[in-house]
Coordinates of C-alpha atoms in Angstrom, one line a residue:
X264 CA 0.0 0.1 0.0
X265 CA 1.2 3.3 -0.8
X266 CA 2.5 5.8 1.9
X267 CA -0.2 9.2 2.4
X268 CA 2.3 12.1 3.6
X269 CA -0.2 15.1 4.6
X270 CA 1.5 18.6 4.9
X271 CA -0.2 20.6 8.1
X272 CA -1.2 23.8 7.8
X273 CA -3.8 24.5 5.4
X274 CA -4.0 20.7 4.6
X275 CA -5.2 19.1 7.9
X276 CA -6.9 22.4 8.7
X277 CA -7.0 25.7 7.7
X278 CA -4.6 27.0 10.3
X279 CA -3.4 30.0 9.0
X280 CA -5.9 32.8 9.1
X281 CA -7.5 31.3 12.6
X282 CA -4.7 29.9 14.4
X283 CA -1.3 31.3 13.3
X284 CA -2.3 35.0 12.5
X285 CA -4.0 35.5 15.9
X286 CA -1.0 33.6 17.7
X287 CA 1.5 35.9 16.1
X288 CA -0.3 38.8 16.9
X289 CA -1.1 38.0 20.7
X290 CA 2.6 37.1 20.8
X291 CA 3.4 40.3 20.0
X292 CA 1.4 42.4 22.6
X293 CA 2.7 40.1 25.6
X294 CA 6.3 40.7 24.3
X295 CA 5.3 44.8 23.8
X296 CA 6.1 44.7 20.3
X297 CA 4.9 47.5 17.8
X298 CA 3.0 45.4 15.3
X299 CA 0.1 43.2 14.3
X300 CA -0.2 41.6 11.3
X301 CA -3.5 42.1 9.1
X302 CA -4.8 39.0 7.2
X303 CA -3.3 41.0 4.1
X304 CA 0.2 41.1 5.9
X305 CA 0.0 37.4 6.8
X306 CA -0.7 36.5 3.1
X307 CA 2.9 37.7 2.8
X308 CA 4.0 36.3 5.4
X309 CA 2.9 32.8 4.5
X310 CA 5.1 32.7 1.7
X311 CA 8.0 32.3 4.2
X312 CA 8.5 28.7 5.6
X313 CA 8.6 28.3 9.4
X314 CA 7.1 30.5 12.1
X315 CA 10.5 31.5 13.4
X316 CA 11.5 32.3 10.3
X317 CA 8.3 34.4 9.6
X318 CA 9.4 36.3 13.3
X319 CA 13.0 36.9 12.0
X320 CA 11.6 38.5 9.1
X321 CA 10.6 41.2 11.3
X322 CA 13.9 42.1 12.8
X323 CA 14.9 45.0 10.1
X324 CA 17.6 47.5 10.9
X325 CA 15.1 49.9 11.8
X326 CA 13.1 47.1 13.9
X327 CA 15.8 46.1 16.1
X328 CA 16.5 50.2 17.1
X329 CA 13.2 50.8 17.6
X330 CA 12.2 48.1 20.0
X331 CA 16.5 47.5 21.1
X332 CA 17.0 44.3 19.6
X333 CA 20.6 43.0 20.7
X334 CA 23.1 43.0 17.9
X335 CA 24.7 40.2 18.8
X336 CA 23.3 37.0 16.2
X337 CA 23.6 34.6 19.1
X338 CA 21.4 37.0 21.5
X339 CA 19.0 37.9 18.7
X340 CA 18.2 34.2 17.7
X341 CA 17.4 33.5 21.2
X342 CA 15.0 36.0 21.7
X343 CA 13.2 35.4 18.6
X344 CA 12.9 31.5 20.0
X345 CA 11.5 32.7 23.2
X346 CA 9.0 34.7 20.9
X347 CA 8.2 31.7 19.0
X348 CA 8.0 29.6 22.0
X349 CA 5.5 31.9 23.4
X350 CA 3.3 31.8 19.9
X351 CA 3.5 28.0 19.8
X352 CA 1.6 27.6 23.2
X353 CA -0.7 30.3 22.2
X354 CA -1.2 28.4 19.1
X355 CA -1.4 24.9 20.6
X356 CA -4.2 26.2 22.8
X357 CA -6.0 27.9 20.5
X358 CA -6.1 24.5 18.4
X359 CA -7.2 21.8 21.4
X360 CA -9.7 24.7 22.1
X361 CA -11.5 23.7 18.9
X362 CA -11.2 26.5 16.9
X363 CA -9.9 25.7 14.2
X364 CA -11.9 22.9 12.5
X365 CA -10.7 20.3 10.3
X366 CA -10.6 20.4 6.8
X367 CA -13.5 18.3 4.8
X368 CA -12.3 14.8 4.2
X369 CA -9.3 14.6 6.4
X370 CA -10.8 12.6 9.0
X371 CA -12.8 10.5 6.3
X372 CA -9.6 9.4 3.7
X373 CA -7.5 9.0 7.4
X374 CA -9.7 6.6 8.6
X375 CA -10.0 4.9 5.2
X376 CA -6.3 4.6 4.5
X377 CA -5.9 3.1 8.1
X378 CA -8.3 0.7 7.3
X379 CA -6.6 -0.3 3.9
X380 CA -3.6 -0.5 5.6
X381 CA -1.7 2.7 4.0
X382 CA 1.4 4.4 6.1
X383 CA 0.4 7.6 7.1
X384 CA 2.8 10.3 7.8
X385 CA 2.7 14.5 8.3
X386 CA 5.7 16.5 6.8
X387 CA 5.6 19.9 7.6
X388 CA 7.9 23.1 8.1
X389 CA 5.9 23.7 11.6
X390 CA 6.7 23.2 15.3
X391 CA 6.3 19.4 16.2
X392 CA 4.2 20.7 19.2
X393 CA 1.7 22.5 16.8
X394 CA 1.4 19.9 14.4
X395 CA 0.8 17.2 16.7
X396 CA -2.0 19.4 18.1
X397 CA -3.4 20.0 14.7
X398 CA -3.0 16.5 13.6
X399 CA -5.1 15.2 17.0
X400 CA -8.0 17.4 16.6
X401 CA -8.3 16.7 13.0
X402 CA -8.4 12.6 13.3
X403 CA -8.5 12.0 17.0
X404 CA -5.6 10.6 19.3
X405 CA -6.3 7.2 18.2
X406 CA -5.7 7.8 14.3
X407 CA -3.3 10.4 15.4
X408 CA -1.1 7.9 17.0
X409 CA -0.3 5.9 13.8
X410 CA 1.1 9.1 11.7
X411 CA 4.7 9.4 11.5
X412 CA 5.4 13.2 12.3
X413 CA 8.5 15.0 10.5
X414 CA 8.3 19.0 11.7
X415 CA 9.9 21.9 12.3
X416 CA 13.6 22.0 12.8
X417 CA 14.3 18.4 11.7
X418 CA 16.0 19.2 8.9
X419 CA 18.0 22.7 8.3
X420 CA 16.3 23.8 4.9
X421 CA 12.9 24.2 4.9
X422 CA 9.7 24.2 2.2
X423 CA 10.4 24.9 -1.2
X424 CA 13.4 22.8 -0.7
X425 CA 13.2 18.9 -0.6
X426 CA 14.7 18.2 2.2
X427 CA 11.7 17.6 4.9
X428 CA 10.3 15.3 2.4
X429 CA 13.5 13.2 1.6
X430 CA 14.2 12.8 5.4
X431 CA 10.3 11.4 5.6
X432 CA 10.8 9.0 2.8
X433 CA 14.4 7.9 4.2
X434 CA 12.6 7.7 7.5
X435 CA 10.0 5.3 6.5
X436 CA 12.1 3.4 4.6
X437 CA 10.4 3.8 1.2
X438 CA 10.7 5.2 -2.5
X439 CA 9.1 8.6 -4.1
X440 CA 7.1 5.9 -5.9
X441 CA 5.5 4.5 -2.8
X442 CA 4.2 7.3 -1.3
X443 CA 1.6 10.3 -2.6
X444 CA 1.4 13.5 -0.7
X445 CA -1.1 16.3 -0.2
X446 CA -0.2 19.7 0.0
X447 CA -1.9 23.3 0.0
X448 CA 1.0 25.7 -1.2
X449 CA 3.5 26.1 -4.0
X450 CA 6.0 25.7 -1.7
X451 CA 5.1 22.8 -0.6
X452 CA 4.4 21.7 -4.0
X453 CA 7.8 22.6 -5.0
X454 CA 9.4 20.7 -2.1
X455 CA 7.6 17.5 -2.8
X456 CA 8.1 17.4 -6.3
X457 CA 11.6 18.1 -6.0
X458 CA 11.7 15.2 -3.8
X459 CA 10.1 13.0 -6.8
X460 CA 6.7 13.0 -5.0
X461 CA 3.5 13.0 -6.8
X462 CA 1.2 15.3 -5.2
X463 CA -2.3 16.4 -4.7
X464 CA -3.1 19.9 -3.9
X465 CA -6.2 20.9 -2.1
X466 CA -5.6 24.6 -2.0
X467 CA -6.7 26.8 0.9
X468 CA -7.8 30.2 1.6
X469 CA -4.5 31.8 1.4
X470 CA -2.8 29.7 -1.4
X471 CA -5.6 29.3 -4.0
X472 CA -4.0 31.8 -6.6
X473 CA -0.7 30.2 -6.5
X474 CA 1.1 28.1 -9.1
X475 CA 0.0 24.4 -9.1
X476 CA 0.9 23.7 -12.6
X477 CA 3.2 20.9 -11.6
X478 CA 0.5 19.0 -9.5
X479 CA -0.6 15.7 -10.2
X480 CA -4.3 17.0 -9.3
X481 CA -5.8 20.1 -8.0
X482 CA -9.0 20.3 -5.9
X483 CA -10.8 22.7 -3.5
X484 CA -10.7 19.9 -0.7
X485 CA -10.9 16.1 -0.1
X486 CA -14.5 16.8 -0.2
X487 CA -17.0 15.0 2.4
X488 CA -20.3 14.1 2.5
X489 CA -20.9 15.1 6.0
X490 CA -21.3 18.2 6.2
X491 CA -22.1 17.9 2.4
X492 CA -19.1 19.7 1.2
X493 CA -17.9 18.3 -2.7
X494 CA -15.0 18.7 -4.3
X495 CA -14.4 21.1 -7.1
X496 CA -11.9 20.4 -9.4
X497 CA -9.4 22.8 -10.3
X498 CA -7.1 21.1 -12.4
X499 CA -6.9 17.5 -13.3
X500 CA -4.3 17.0 -15.9
X501 CA -3.6 13.7 -15.6
X502 CA -7.4 12.9 -15.9
X503 CA -8.1 11.2 -12.6
X504 CA -11.5 12.4 -12.9
X505 CA -12.6 12.3 -9.2
X506 CA -16.3 12.3 -8.2
X507 CA -17.7 14.6 -5.4
X508 CA -15.2 13.3 -2.9
X509 CA -11.8 12.6 -3.3
X510 CA -11.2 8.7 -2.5
X511 CA -8.5 6.2 -2.0
X512 CA -9.1 5.2 -5.3
X513 CA -8.4 8.6 -6.8
X514 CA -5.3 8.8 -4.6
X515 CA -4.1 5.1 -5.6
X516 CA -4.4 6.5 -9.5
X517 CA -2.4 9.4 -8.6
X518 CA 0.1 7.2 -7.0
X519 CA 0.2 5.2 -10.2
X520 CA 1.5 8.1 -12.5
X521 CA 5.0 8.7 -13.6
X522 CA 7.1 10.7 -11.3
X523 CA 6.7 14.3 -11.6
X524 CA 8.8 16.9 -13.0
X525 CA 9.5 19.1 -10.3
X526 CA 9.3 22.9 -10.1
X527 CA 12.5 25.4 -10.4
X528 CA 13.0 26.3 -6.9
X529 CA 13.3 29.8 -6.7

């Protein structure tokens, strides 16, 4: 059976606008930082992979002088890490509080894949506690325990570099031909296809305008009969021809395709 590898944010749940963004803004308030990201501000920040990296993007010379950030690189890195730890705590509390619902079809497809003997994994640039919180919330503790989780700083180079997916393949002991990825962003797609992985994209609120030309299938969501959200096909270059909901059969068809041509990493 193939391995089914999920990204986390935007795939398991639409976490960016309703989880990460308010967690960043609360962190800024608690640390007295003179910034609050709007929804539009954050649309630019989500193009940066990794929470610490998004925070570090704040630290321009002007901002550093305004709030007296230390010049020493080690001290500066430690300060950003402290911001990120608190942001992760806030975010995890939001997820565990049920603020961010799972995306349609995630629980359904995980249960079907588990019953069919598929290997399950998550590969994400988010901090591991955040990923595990989202995963447990999306599929329940029993099925979450069946996942291998590869997250955060487990690799040096984050998406769009392929390192997280190459690491996942190595740890799972499988080849790219034995796995399929579900992503929601262009950075994630680049990461997966550069690693040689066939990828289904379920677009999210922040990514629907991005370039998914290298994907094997692009859809609005996996779809779910309860609460009745059907899959809308956005791009189907290999004529997978899914029905109203993405099924394991559809994913098996994707897994049987020839290896993808990766996009050039910019």
